[in-house]
Amino acid sequence: MNAVLAVKQYVAKMIEDSGPGMKVLLMDRETTGVVSMVYTQSEILQKEVYLFERIDSFNREPMKHLKAICFLRPTKENVEYLIQELRRPKYSIYFIYFSNVISKSDIKSLAEADEQEVVAEVQEFYGDYIAVNPHVFSLNLLGCCQGRNWDPAQLARTTQGLTALLLSLKKCPMIRYQLSSEPAKRLAECVKQVITKEYELFDFRRTEVPPLLLILDRSDDAITPLLNQWTYQAMVHELLGINNNRIDLSRVPGISKDLREVVLSAENDEFYANNMYLNFAEIGSNIKNLMEDFQKRKPKEQQKLESIADMKAFVENYPQFKKMSGTVSKHVTVVGELSRLVAERNLLEVSEVEQELACQNDHSSALQNVRRLLQNPKVTELDAARLVMLYALHYERHSSNSLPGLLTDLRNRGVSDKYRKLVSAVVEYGGKRVRGSDLFSPKDAVAITKQFLKGLKGVENVYTQHQPLLQETLDQLIKGKLKDSQFPYLGPNTLRDRPQDIIVFIIGGATYEEALAVYNLNRTNPGVRIVLGGTTIHNTKSFLEEVTAAGFRGRSTESSQAPPRPSSRR
Amino acid sequence: MRSHLSDFKKHRAARIDHYVVEVNKLIIRLEKLTSFDRANTESAKIRAIEKSVVPWVNDQDVPFCPDCGSKFSIRNRRHHCRLCGSIMCKKCMELVSLPLASKLTSASKEALSSHTSPSSSPNSVHGSRRGSISSISSVSSVLDEKDDDRIRCCQHCKDTLLKREQQIDEREYTPEIVKLYEKLRLCMEKVDQKAPEYIKMAESLNAGETTYNLEHANDLRVEIQRVYEFIDALSKKILNLGLHEEPQPHPKTLQLQRMIRYSATLFVQEKLLGLMSLPTKDQYEELKKRRLHMAALEAHRRQEEKQKDSTSRSVAAVNGDASNLKKGTVRKSEGWLPTSSVSRQCEIADPLLQQIDNITSFIKQAKAANRLDEVRMLQENLRQLQDEYDQQQTLKAIELSKKQAEEEEMQREELQVLCEKEWEREHHKFMSQHSRTHSLDFREVKQHQHEVTKENQNLIAHGLDLDITQMKGNPSSETTAVQQLPAKDNFIFPVKPQNVPQHDKDQNRAACLNPFEDETDTPLSEEDPANPFAKDISPLISFSNAIVQSDKKEYNPFENEEDEQTNGASVSTSNPFEEDENPCQKSGGNSGNPFEEGSSTNPFEVEDGNEISEEEAIEEELLLQQIDNIKAYIFDAKHSGRMDEVEVLTENLKELKYTLAKQKEKSNC
């Protein structure tokens, strides 16, 4: 149950199978992302792969002394490109790997194009998803639904991605889905269909407890992607944006050329691997340690120079030292930028109110705090809008709801129309009417007691009180308490034991806060292994784009009191 | 994973059969058409033969040219393809020249004897078709030429034939890069194979064990070292392939060459760092004695400590663990230098012992708990720890005993440094001229023009490292440079005492393969820079560039250090290796020092040296010595049949002789 490892093994196998000699890796746009998530360039170089090419690139020179490893999605365009390639082969021999199930007819047309007999291998290697962390994967799809229905192309892609994950992890799961969501049901059915059709592929060794696939819908929890984050990975994504492990720092003031874009990968960055789930304060002190450690290793201090042994140790450490200096400068820059943004945007205060809106039920205090922050000039447009969105979601049906007043405040503040419309769009997307589970008020006695006790003890960290709904859902699932009425099984069979291997997929995108929750669940529940996936990994900005793309454009702020009505643009 | 290969092959086979039959048919006909002497046969007869090869399509059946659609008339006459019999107009007609025909037919005859399918050699490689016969012949300015020595055919047949020709060319041609690359891989394999063996030997020898023969290890070391030089030179050659040709190679080709060079550099860096040095003969004798002595002493001491420490275990465990962990990261899989780990442990001798004790007790516990794997692991652990402790003790003892020999050693050391420097300067010269093309990242190099000044500074840098009193007897002219800087000598003095004994311990430095040798020396003379941190994260600073950059990509870790030197050194601002991005070059410069001893062989070093400039006054004696050495290498290389080496070396020898002649001339006038 390690997504990164699974993809890594695929790539390693591909390269290994092609034998010795100079190689070129031919990929398409998506598989380039898949491979780059799990391997660095120098790692691949050591395996004699010297060139990386796109199949659709026209600037490729014939190099008959190279072997070509083609790792492609089995799309129509790719097959067509490949046919062209085989008609006039540019490389001596081709090893072809498709990232998903390919049709027999495509195989036939490829075979017929291979007049020069340059193809040595044709296989399916199911690396058809972006392995973000060992327990997190994404499909990098934005805007998967139109209204409350799937975009057909995206549904097909999501089905492919999800089945590829199942195949690569060697799981043939039972499927549960969120009843309140139509897309969840559709996806569940599509996955089931593929499993039935390709039953040979899914014929894995049976485990005692069959694995479980749980399909959820983002609209059930629109709160989580709206919150500011304080753990490293989530925070970087929220404030800077992570795109296939890459972070664009070009907008950071005074950034040096080499740090315009940095890569944060837990696979080959020890510091990041150790700190990605820690909160900002801890990172601050860890980065201080890292720097101190680094300074210690630095050979130039006078007392260090006195001992040649130290020099020698330094020299031996060189690769590590070298790597470390890169790591230090990278993380210092990133953390520095984060703290600059925190100060500039007044994020501590904003986040405190956000957490209050998400976790507590004191309407008047919340309203007061939101109003106060809306007057604060340091609070950005986005943060102001998200506060109002959180308010709108939480107190949607509250008797003294003063959303119109807040919207007026937003307008007076000069927040653009786009954001003001988004407030109602978000409510449309994830409001009470849509939700299958109760996001705010605890539903049973146990939960109420829990919250009461929490209130008594006081919260440990005011900025990280919020627990995503997913945490609760998975917790119940692990305990075997998740209600069949809300999350029914697809098909007649149900699971009698507690599930052990769980794949949970969120239509509309997961978040890094949820990734953290899953990480913690994996850690605290031995025997349970959870992998989290989503059509994408969201931060607030991308989530709002998702909402817009789904067609919830919201109404103009003046008429916002009318009850929300799902738009039907299709 | 699911394979579609068998399916694919099935479909392909059907298609290929058809294709192969087509091609073969054409070739057989082509052969028939060319099997007689066309020049001396009258055209009517030719036509008859041609018609007999393939039935011609009836003129009446084809009113229009099937390819371009133009109507046939008296002006626009029909032409028949001699290979398939079809009809086309003159415009659409192609011609096959006799040389091309014979090439195709003879190749297929060969193919019949050796191959059966056109692509049965998957490693067949692509060649430039620039010079091939067909391209000349296919220039179809043929209207007024005699058609008799060409064979008319349609476009389709011609296409098929050309494709076939291309395949033949590709099969026969192996581009230079492939040849070089194959050699490169062979060398890498050799290293992978030999290095672990050597490391095992060196470890054992450095520990004073008698399992291996010192000379044997030395030979192996030299051998491995030579392979590294080869790897470096080969990859450099690959990098520069076609750079001076017109037209320039395709950018992708250049990219490929760069990537190969880059990965070779990575390889050398990683492996070379793991190679440790060997003790000299005397040291080795000493080591052996000490080891015996210490073993006895050790056993005794350990027993004592064991009893003492058992109470303070919990605290010690934490410390010990930490130190052990740290060490673990230092170690590379290829091997670590025992000297260094030992010297590290000098500072934490107690924790080491405590750790040994802890582990012994852990083993006991594990045994009691019957966890056999753990016991094994722990025992392994314990053994390592004890070995290290042994080494540490041994080295301590050696240090004491060596105090006497210090003076001599120092003298030797310095003589060596001077000689090395001499060599480096030649080397540096070469590099500064060529780093533009040789360097991996092609960054701007500006050092060349400052060369002379820099050399002076360079002398200073080295001079600083030396004890001035030791310099007097030295014949080389550098002494003056050093004497001009007495103040600096004072500065360096406190450092010296610690340095030298270590040197003794660290064996014969000239023979050392460690490319950092010079670096480890030079920083000693540097002053602590004001803001070291900024520099550390900016390994990519080029020499003359004051901008502080931060390191993101890995180019060459050695640059980092170079920059530190250049930046950090207020005294020795210039570094002779600044431009040299190549570890091998460096190690070549040090290890290949021919003046000190004749044992080191480094053909490529010398190759680099063929750019030696005249203004460098090299001492005659040394030159002669070097010439002798090279002669010996040539003999050796010839003996073992490494012809490429012989070539290089001979070239070198010439160069050296030339230099010698110049030298003599100079001294005469």
PDB file of N, CA, C and O in Angstrom, chain A residues 41 45 48 50 53 61 64-65 114-117 119 122-124 126 198 258 261 298 300 305 308-309 315-316 318 320, chain B residues 1-2 4 11-12 16 119 126 178 181 250 252-253 259 262-263 329 340 343 502 516 524 528 536 550-552 557 560-561:
ATOM      1  N   GLN A  41      16.335  13.296 -11.733  1.00  0.00           N
ATOM      2  CA  GLN A  41      17.052  13.123 -12.979  1.00  0.00           C
ATOM      3  C   GLN A  41      18.334  12.321 -12.765  1.00  0.00           C
ATOM      4  O   GLN A  41      18.637  11.410 -13.535  1.00  0.00           O
ATOM      5  N   LEU A  45      19.547   8.954 -14.546  1.00  0.00           N
ATOM      6  CA  LEU A  45      20.790   8.978 -15.329  1.00  0.00           C
ATOM      7  C   LEU A  45      21.659   7.775 -15.021  1.00  0.00           C
ATOM      8  O   LEU A  45      22.289   7.197 -15.893  1.00  0.00           O
ATOM      9  N   GLU A  48      21.345   4.771 -17.086  1.00  0.00           N
ATOM     10  CA  GLU A  48      21.679   4.930 -18.507  1.00  0.00           C
ATOM     11  C   GLU A  48      20.564   5.573 -19.328  1.00  0.00           C
ATOM     12  O   GLU A  48      20.546   5.446 -20.548  1.00  0.00           O
ATOM     13  N   TYR A  50      19.489   8.815 -20.743  1.00  0.00           N
ATOM     14  CA  TYR A  50      20.146  10.111 -20.872  1.00  0.00           C
ATOM     15  C   TYR A  50      19.245  11.186 -21.455  1.00  0.00           C
ATOM     16  O   TYR A  50      19.543  12.358 -21.324  1.00  0.00           O
ATOM     17  N   GLU A  53      12.123  12.616 -23.587  1.00  0.00           N
ATOM     18  CA  GLU A  53      11.451  13.264 -24.710  1.00  0.00           C
ATOM     19  C   GLU A  53       9.943  13.106 -24.589  1.00  0.00           C
ATOM     20  O   GLU A  53       9.443  12.165 -23.989  1.00  0.00           O
ATOM     21  N   GLU A  61      15.513  14.150 -33.037  1.00  0.00           N
ATOM     22  CA  GLU A  61      16.411  13.751 -34.115  1.00  0.00           C
ATOM     23  C   GLU A  61      16.497  12.232 -34.129  1.00  0.00           C
ATOM     24  O   GLU A  61      16.464  11.601 -33.076  1.00  0.00           O
ATOM     25  N   LYS A  64      19.766   6.380 -33.876  1.00  0.00           N
ATOM     26  CA  LYS A  64      19.574   4.937 -33.918  1.00  0.00           C
ATOM     27  C   LYS A  64      20.440   4.210 -32.907  1.00  0.00           C
ATOM     28  O   LYS A  64      20.357   2.993 -32.791  1.00  0.00           O
ATOM     29  N   HIS A  65      21.296   4.905 -32.234  1.00  0.00           N
ATOM     30  CA  HIS A  65      22.093   4.223 -31.223  1.00  0.00           C
ATOM     31  C   HIS A  65      21.414   4.245 -29.860  1.00  0.00           C
ATOM     32  O   HIS A  65      21.975   3.804 -28.885  1.00  0.00           O
ATOM     33  N   ASP A 114       4.505  -1.397 -37.374  1.00  0.00           N
ATOM     34  CA  ASP A 114       5.884  -1.749 -37.033  1.00  0.00           C
ATOM     35  C   ASP A 114       6.502  -2.604 -38.135  1.00  0.00           C
ATOM     36  O   ASP A 114       6.874  -3.748 -37.924  1.00  0.00           O
ATOM     37  N   GLU A 115       6.658  -2.017 -39.312  1.00  0.00           N
ATOM     38  CA  GLU A 115       7.175  -2.795 -40.432  1.00  0.00           C
ATOM     39  C   GLU A 115       8.649  -3.112 -40.277  1.00  0.00           C
ATOM     40  O   GLU A 115       9.144  -4.078 -40.837  1.00  0.00           O
ATOM     41  N   GLN A 116       9.340  -2.292 -39.542  1.00  0.00           N
ATOM     42  CA  GLN A 116      10.776  -2.520 -39.412  1.00  0.00           C
ATOM     43  C   GLN A 116      11.121  -3.364 -38.191  1.00  0.00           C
ATOM     44  O   GLN A 116      12.297  -3.489 -37.845  1.00  0.00           O
ATOM     45  N   GLU A 117      10.114  -3.888 -37.572  1.00  0.00           N
ATOM     46  CA  GLU A 117      10.311  -4.750 -36.407  1.00  0.00           C
ATOM     47  C   GLU A 117      11.223  -4.119 -35.356  1.00  0.00           C
ATOM     48  O   GLU A 117      12.223  -4.695 -34.948  1.00  0.00           O
ATOM     49  N   VAL A 119       9.896  -2.964 -32.430  1.00  0.00           N
ATOM     50  CA  VAL A 119       9.268  -3.056 -31.113  1.00  0.00           C
ATOM     51  C   VAL A 119       9.685  -4.355 -30.441  1.00  0.00           C
ATOM     52  O   VAL A 119       9.582  -5.431 -31.026  1.00  0.00           O
ATOM     53  N   VAL A 122       5.681  -4.838 -25.479  1.00  0.00           N
ATOM     54  CA  VAL A 122       4.448  -4.059 -25.335  1.00  0.00           C
ATOM     55  C   VAL A 122       3.771  -4.528 -24.065  1.00  0.00           C
ATOM     56  O   VAL A 122       3.371  -5.682 -23.965  1.00  0.00           O
ATOM     57  N   GLN A 123       3.671  -3.646 -23.084  1.00  0.00           N
ATOM     58  CA  GLN A 123       3.087  -4.061 -21.807  1.00  0.00           C
ATOM     59  C   GLN A 123       2.213  -2.979 -21.214  1.00  0.00           C
ATOM     60  O   GLN A 123       2.283  -1.814 -21.610  1.00  0.00           O
ATOM     61  N   GLU A 124       1.423  -3.385 -20.257  1.00  0.00           N
ATOM     62  CA  GLU A 124       0.664  -2.425 -19.467  1.00  0.00           C
ATOM     63  C   GLU A 124       1.295  -2.337 -18.088  1.00  0.00           C
ATOM     64  O   GLU A 124       1.415  -3.332 -17.389  1.00  0.00           O
ATOM     65  N   TYR A 126       0.672  -0.123 -14.705  1.00  0.00           N
ATOM     66  CA  TYR A 126      -0.434   0.741 -14.296  1.00  0.00           C
ATOM     67  C   TYR A 126      -0.003   1.932 -13.443  1.00  0.00           C
ATOM     68  O   TYR A 126      -0.491   2.121 -12.332  1.00  0.00           O
ATOM     69  N   GLU A 198     -12.307  -6.580 -16.581  1.00  0.00           N
ATOM     70  CA  GLU A 198     -10.907  -7.030 -16.572  1.00  0.00           C
ATOM     71  C   GLU A 198     -10.672  -7.962 -15.398  1.00  0.00           C
ATOM     72  O   GLU A 198      -9.696  -7.827 -14.667  1.00  0.00           O
ATOM     73  N   ASP A 258      18.591  30.568  -8.830  1.00  0.00           N
ATOM     74  CA  ASP A 258      18.542  29.114  -8.669  1.00  0.00           C
ATOM     75  C   ASP A 258      17.344  28.646  -7.868  1.00  0.00           C
ATOM     76  O   ASP A 258      17.017  27.466  -7.862  1.00  0.00           O
ATOM     77  N   GLU A 261      12.453  28.060  -8.756  1.00  0.00           N
ATOM     78  CA  GLU A 261      11.569  26.914  -8.612  1.00  0.00           C
ATOM     79  C   GLU A 261      12.327  25.861  -7.819  1.00  0.00           C
ATOM     80  O   GLU A 261      13.458  25.523  -8.150  1.00  0.00           O
ATOM     81  N   LYS A 298      30.423  22.895   8.425  1.00  0.00           N
ATOM     82  CA  LYS A 298      31.176  23.811   7.600  1.00  0.00           C
ATOM     83  C   LYS A 298      32.635  23.798   8.049  1.00  0.00           C
ATOM     84  O   LYS A 298      32.938  23.876   9.229  1.00  0.00           O
ATOM     85  N   LYS A 300      35.271  25.793   7.695  1.00  0.00           N
ATOM     86  CA  LYS A 300      36.198  26.905   7.658  1.00  0.00           C
ATOM     87  C   LYS A 300      36.495  27.560   9.000  1.00  0.00           C
ATOM     88  O   LYS A 300      37.366  28.388   9.098  1.00  0.00           O
ATOM     89  N   LEU A 305      39.732  23.972  11.507  1.00  0.00           N
ATOM     90  CA  LEU A 305      40.896  23.828  10.658  1.00  0.00           C
ATOM     91  C   LEU A 305      42.073  23.235  11.392  1.00  0.00           C
ATOM     92  O   LEU A 305      42.967  22.679  10.790  1.00  0.00           O
ATOM     93  N   ILE A 308      43.087  18.147  11.095  1.00  0.00           N
ATOM     94  CA  ILE A 308      42.950  17.658   9.729  1.00  0.00           C
ATOM     95  C   ILE A 308      41.934  16.533   9.662  1.00  0.00           C
ATOM     96  O   ILE A 308      41.330  16.273   8.636  1.00  0.00           O
ATOM     97  N   ALA A 309      41.735  15.909  10.785  1.00  0.00           N
ATOM     98  CA  ALA A 309      40.736  14.840  10.824  1.00  0.00           C
ATOM     99  C   ALA A 309      39.367  15.407  10.454  1.00  0.00           C
ATOM    100  O   ALA A 309      38.607  14.803   9.713  1.00  0.00           O
ATOM    101  N   VAL A 315      35.550  16.093   3.879  1.00  0.00           N
ATOM    102  CA  VAL A 315      35.693  15.659   2.493  1.00  0.00           C
ATOM    103  C   VAL A 315      34.869  14.409   2.232  1.00  0.00           C
ATOM    104  O   VAL A 315      34.199  14.286   1.217  1.00  0.00           O
ATOM    105  N   GLU A 316      34.929  13.500   3.177  1.00  0.00           N
ATOM    106  CA  GLU A 316      34.135  12.288   2.990  1.00  0.00           C
ATOM    107  C   GLU A 316      32.658  12.601   2.979  1.00  0.00           C
ATOM    108  O   GLU A 316      31.873  11.969   2.305  1.00  0.00           O
ATOM    109  N   TYR A 318      31.390  14.926   1.762  1.00  0.00           N
ATOM    110  CA  TYR A 318      31.117  15.916   0.747  1.00  0.00           C
ATOM    111  C   TYR A 318      29.766  15.791   0.073  1.00  0.00           C
ATOM    112  O   TYR A 318      29.017  16.752   0.033  1.00  0.00           O
ATOM    113  N   GLN A 320      27.089  14.461   1.075  1.00  0.00           N
ATOM    114  CA  GLN A 320      26.047  14.809   2.029  1.00  0.00           C
ATOM    115  C   GLN A 320      26.043  16.317   2.284  1.00  0.00           C
ATOM    116  O   GLN A 320      25.016  16.949   2.341  1.00  0.00           O
TER     117      GLN A 320
ATOM    118  N   MET B   1       0.492  -5.560 -14.270  1.00  0.00           N
ATOM    119  CA  MET B   1       1.279  -5.690 -15.491  1.00  0.00           C
ATOM    120  C   MET B   1       0.632  -6.715 -16.413  1.00  0.00           C
ATOM    121  O   MET B   1       0.225  -7.774 -15.977  1.00  0.00           O
ATOM    122  N   ARG B   2       0.531  -6.364 -17.634  1.00  0.00           N
ATOM    123  CA  ARG B   2       0.033  -7.330 -18.590  1.00  0.00           C
ATOM    124  C   ARG B   2       0.791  -7.122 -19.900  1.00  0.00           C
ATOM    125  O   ARG B   2       0.961  -6.002 -20.346  1.00  0.00           O
ATOM    126  N   HIS B   4       1.286  -7.462 -23.892  1.00  0.00           N
ATOM    127  CA  HIS B   4       0.570  -7.634 -25.156  1.00  0.00           C
ATOM    128  C   HIS B   4       1.524  -8.086 -26.242  1.00  0.00           C
ATOM    129  O   HIS B   4       1.191  -8.022 -27.419  1.00  0.00           O
ATOM    130  N   HIS B  11       0.191  -9.990 -34.917  1.00  0.00           N
ATOM    131  CA  HIS B  11      -0.283  -9.046 -35.930  1.00  0.00           C
ATOM    132  C   HIS B  11       0.865  -8.565 -36.803  1.00  0.00           C
ATOM    133  O   HIS B  11       0.718  -8.388 -37.999  1.00  0.00           O
ATOM    134  N   ARG B  12       1.988  -8.362 -36.165  1.00  0.00           N
ATOM    135  CA  ARG B  12       3.115  -7.825 -36.912  1.00  0.00           C
ATOM    136  C   ARG B  12       3.619  -8.852 -37.921  1.00  0.00           C
ATOM    137  O   ARG B  12       3.921  -8.517 -39.064  1.00  0.00           O
ATOM    138  N   ILE B  16       4.517  -8.199 -41.638  1.00  0.00           N
ATOM    139  CA  ILE B  16       5.923  -8.213 -42.019  1.00  0.00           C
ATOM    140  C   ILE B  16       6.167  -9.204 -43.154  1.00  0.00           C
ATOM    141  O   ILE B  16       6.895  -8.915 -44.101  1.00  0.00           O
ATOM    142  N   SER B 119      15.584  -6.766 -39.118  1.00  0.00           N
ATOM    143  CA  SER B 119      15.951  -6.059 -37.889  1.00  0.00           C
ATOM    144  C   SER B 119      16.456  -7.014 -36.827  1.00  0.00           C
ATOM    145  O   SER B 119      16.302  -6.791 -35.653  1.00  0.00           O
ATOM    146  N   HIS B 126      22.499   3.862 -36.250  1.00  0.00           N
ATOM    147  CA  HIS B 126      22.224   4.775 -37.341  1.00  0.00           C
ATOM    148  C   HIS B 126      23.476   5.514 -37.756  1.00  0.00           C
ATOM    149  O   HIS B 126      24.273   5.925 -36.942  1.00  0.00           O
ATOM    150  N   VAL B 178      28.962   5.552 -29.907  1.00  0.00           N
ATOM    151  CA  VAL B 178      28.644   4.222 -29.379  1.00  0.00           C
ATOM    152  C   VAL B 178      29.907   3.494 -28.988  1.00  0.00           C
ATOM    153  O   VAL B 178      29.992   2.870 -27.933  1.00  0.00           O
ATOM    154  N   TYR B 181      31.119   5.017 -25.893  1.00  0.00           N
ATOM    155  CA  TYR B 181      30.226   4.738 -24.769  1.00  0.00           C
ATOM    156  C   TYR B 181      30.410   3.312 -24.272  1.00  0.00           C
ATOM    157  O   TYR B 181      30.416   3.056 -23.078  1.00  0.00           O
ATOM    158  N   HIS B 250      23.005  18.057 -34.026  1.00  0.00           N
ATOM    159  CA  HIS B 250      21.671  18.404 -33.548  1.00  0.00           C
ATOM    160  C   HIS B 250      21.719  18.672 -32.040  1.00  0.00           C
ATOM    161  O   HIS B 250      22.451  18.010 -31.311  1.00  0.00           O
ATOM    162  N   LYS B 252      19.901  17.852 -29.758  1.00  0.00           N
ATOM    163  CA  LYS B 252      19.609  16.662 -28.949  1.00  0.00           C
ATOM    164  C   LYS B 252      20.846  15.791 -28.808  1.00  0.00           C
ATOM    165  O   LYS B 252      21.073  15.184 -27.771  1.00  0.00           O
ATOM    166  N   THR B 253      21.626  15.720 -29.876  1.00  0.00           N
ATOM    167  CA  THR B 253      22.859  14.953 -29.798  1.00  0.00           C
ATOM    168  C   THR B 253      23.779  15.560 -28.756  1.00  0.00           C
ATOM    169  O   THR B 253      24.364  14.857 -27.937  1.00  0.00           O
ATOM    170  N   MET B 259      24.715  14.796 -21.149  1.00  0.00           N
ATOM    171  CA  MET B 259      24.159  13.959 -20.091  1.00  0.00           C
ATOM    172  C   MET B 259      25.078  12.788 -19.771  1.00  0.00           C
ATOM    173  O   MET B 259      25.225  12.398 -18.623  1.00  0.00           O
ATOM    174  N   TYR B 262      27.859  14.095 -17.764  1.00  0.00           N
ATOM    175  CA  TYR B 262      27.377  14.423 -16.420  1.00  0.00           C
ATOM    176  C   TYR B 262      27.268  13.169 -15.568  1.00  0.00           C
ATOM    177  O   TYR B 262      27.703  13.135 -14.414  1.00  0.00           O
ATOM    178  N   SER B 263      26.702  12.136 -16.156  1.00  0.00           N
ATOM    179  CA  SER B 263      26.519  10.934 -15.346  1.00  0.00           C
ATOM    180  C   SER B 263      27.863  10.271 -15.058  1.00  0.00           C
ATOM    181  O   SER B 263      28.065   9.706 -13.990  1.00  0.00           O
ATOM    182  N   THR B 329      26.024   7.710   8.961  1.00  0.00           N
ATOM    183  CA  THR B 329      25.722   8.519   7.784  1.00  0.00           C
ATOM    184  C   THR B 329      26.978   8.888   7.038  1.00  0.00           C
ATOM    185  O   THR B 329      26.941   9.121   5.847  1.00  0.00           O
ATOM    186  N   SER B 340      39.444   8.472   9.262  1.00  0.00           N
ATOM    187  CA  SER B 340      38.583   9.576   9.671  1.00  0.00           C
ATOM    188  C   SER B 340      37.608   9.146  10.739  1.00  0.00           C
ATOM    189  O   SER B 340      37.416   9.826  11.734  1.00  0.00           O
ATOM    190  N   SER B 343      39.441   9.081  13.813  1.00  0.00           N
ATOM    191  CA  SER B 343      39.805  10.346  14.429  1.00  0.00           C
ATOM    192  C   SER B 343      38.583  11.010  15.023  1.00  0.00           C
ATOM    193  O   SER B 343      38.672  11.715  16.001  1.00  0.00           O
ATOM    194  N   GLN B 502      49.517  14.032  11.487  1.00  0.00           N
ATOM    195  CA  GLN B 502      48.397  13.411  10.804  1.00  0.00           C
ATOM    196  C   GLN B 502      48.827  12.950   9.429  1.00  0.00           C
ATOM    197  O   GLN B 502      48.446  11.897   8.962  1.00  0.00           O
ATOM    198  N   PHE B 516      40.945  15.345  -3.077  1.00  0.00           N
ATOM    199  CA  PHE B 516      40.813  16.544  -2.244  1.00  0.00           C
ATOM    200  C   PHE B 516      42.088  16.881  -1.542  1.00  0.00           C
ATOM    201  O   PHE B 516      42.136  17.773  -0.732  1.00  0.00           O
ATOM    202  N   LEU B 524      43.854  25.161   5.062  1.00  0.00           N
ATOM    203  CA  LEU B 524      44.569  25.404   6.289  1.00  0.00           C
ATOM    204  C   LEU B 524      45.173  26.791   6.309  1.00  0.00           C
ATOM    205  O   LEU B 524      45.315  27.408   7.350  1.00  0.00           O
ATOM    206  N   ASP B 528      39.476  32.737   8.105  1.00  0.00           N
ATOM    207  CA  ASP B 528      38.036  32.516   8.189  1.00  0.00           C
ATOM    208  C   ASP B 528      37.312  33.683   7.545  1.00  0.00           C
ATOM    209  O   ASP B 528      37.509  34.834   7.914  1.00  0.00           O
ATOM    210  N   ASP B 536      28.532  28.990   1.513  1.00  0.00           N
ATOM    211  CA  ASP B 536      28.320  27.550   1.493  1.00  0.00           C
ATOM    212  C   ASP B 536      27.108  27.172   0.680  1.00  0.00           C
ATOM    213  O   ASP B 536      27.064  26.124   0.069  1.00  0.00           O
ATOM    214  N   SER B 550      22.611  30.448  -4.902  1.00  0.00           N
ATOM    215  CA  SER B 550      22.361  29.307  -4.047  1.00  0.00           C
ATOM    216  C   SER B 550      22.306  28.057  -4.895  1.00  0.00           C
ATOM    217  O   SER B 550      21.869  28.077  -6.020  1.00  0.00           O
ATOM    218  N   ASP B 551      22.714  27.047  -4.265  1.00  0.00           N
ATOM    219  CA  ASP B 551      22.837  25.802  -5.016  1.00  0.00           C
ATOM    220  C   ASP B 551      21.501  25.098  -5.095  1.00  0.00           C
ATOM    221  O   ASP B 551      20.862  24.833  -4.100  1.00  0.00           O
ATOM    222  N   LYS B 552      21.130  24.777  -6.272  1.00  0.00           N
ATOM    223  CA  LYS B 552      19.943  23.932  -6.411  1.00  0.00           C
ATOM    224  C   LYS B 552      20.286  22.677  -7.152  1.00  0.00           C
ATOM    225  O   LYS B 552      20.035  21.575  -6.694  1.00  0.00           O
ATOM    226  N   PRO B 557      30.106  18.842  -7.132  1.00  0.00           N
ATOM    227  CA  PRO B 557      30.333  19.236  -5.758  1.00  0.00           C
ATOM    228  C   PRO B 557      31.711  19.839  -5.547  1.00  0.00           C
ATOM    229  O   PRO B 557      31.903  20.584  -4.599  1.00  0.00           O
ATOM    230  N   ASN B 560      32.016  23.574  -5.329  1.00  0.00           N
ATOM    231  CA  ASN B 560      31.668  24.159  -4.059  1.00  0.00           C
ATOM    232  C   ASN B 560      32.916  24.482  -3.272  1.00  0.00           C
ATOM    233  O   ASN B 560      33.138  25.594  -2.833  1.00  0.00           O
ATOM    234  N   GLU B 561      33.697  23.476  -3.148  1.00  0.00           N
ATOM    235  CA  GLU B 561      34.871  23.669  -2.346  1.00  0.00           C
ATOM    236  C   GLU B 561      35.817  24.665  -2.976  1.00  0.00           C
ATOM    237  O   GLU B 561      36.437  25.479  -2.301  1.00  0.00           O
TER     238      GLU B 561
END
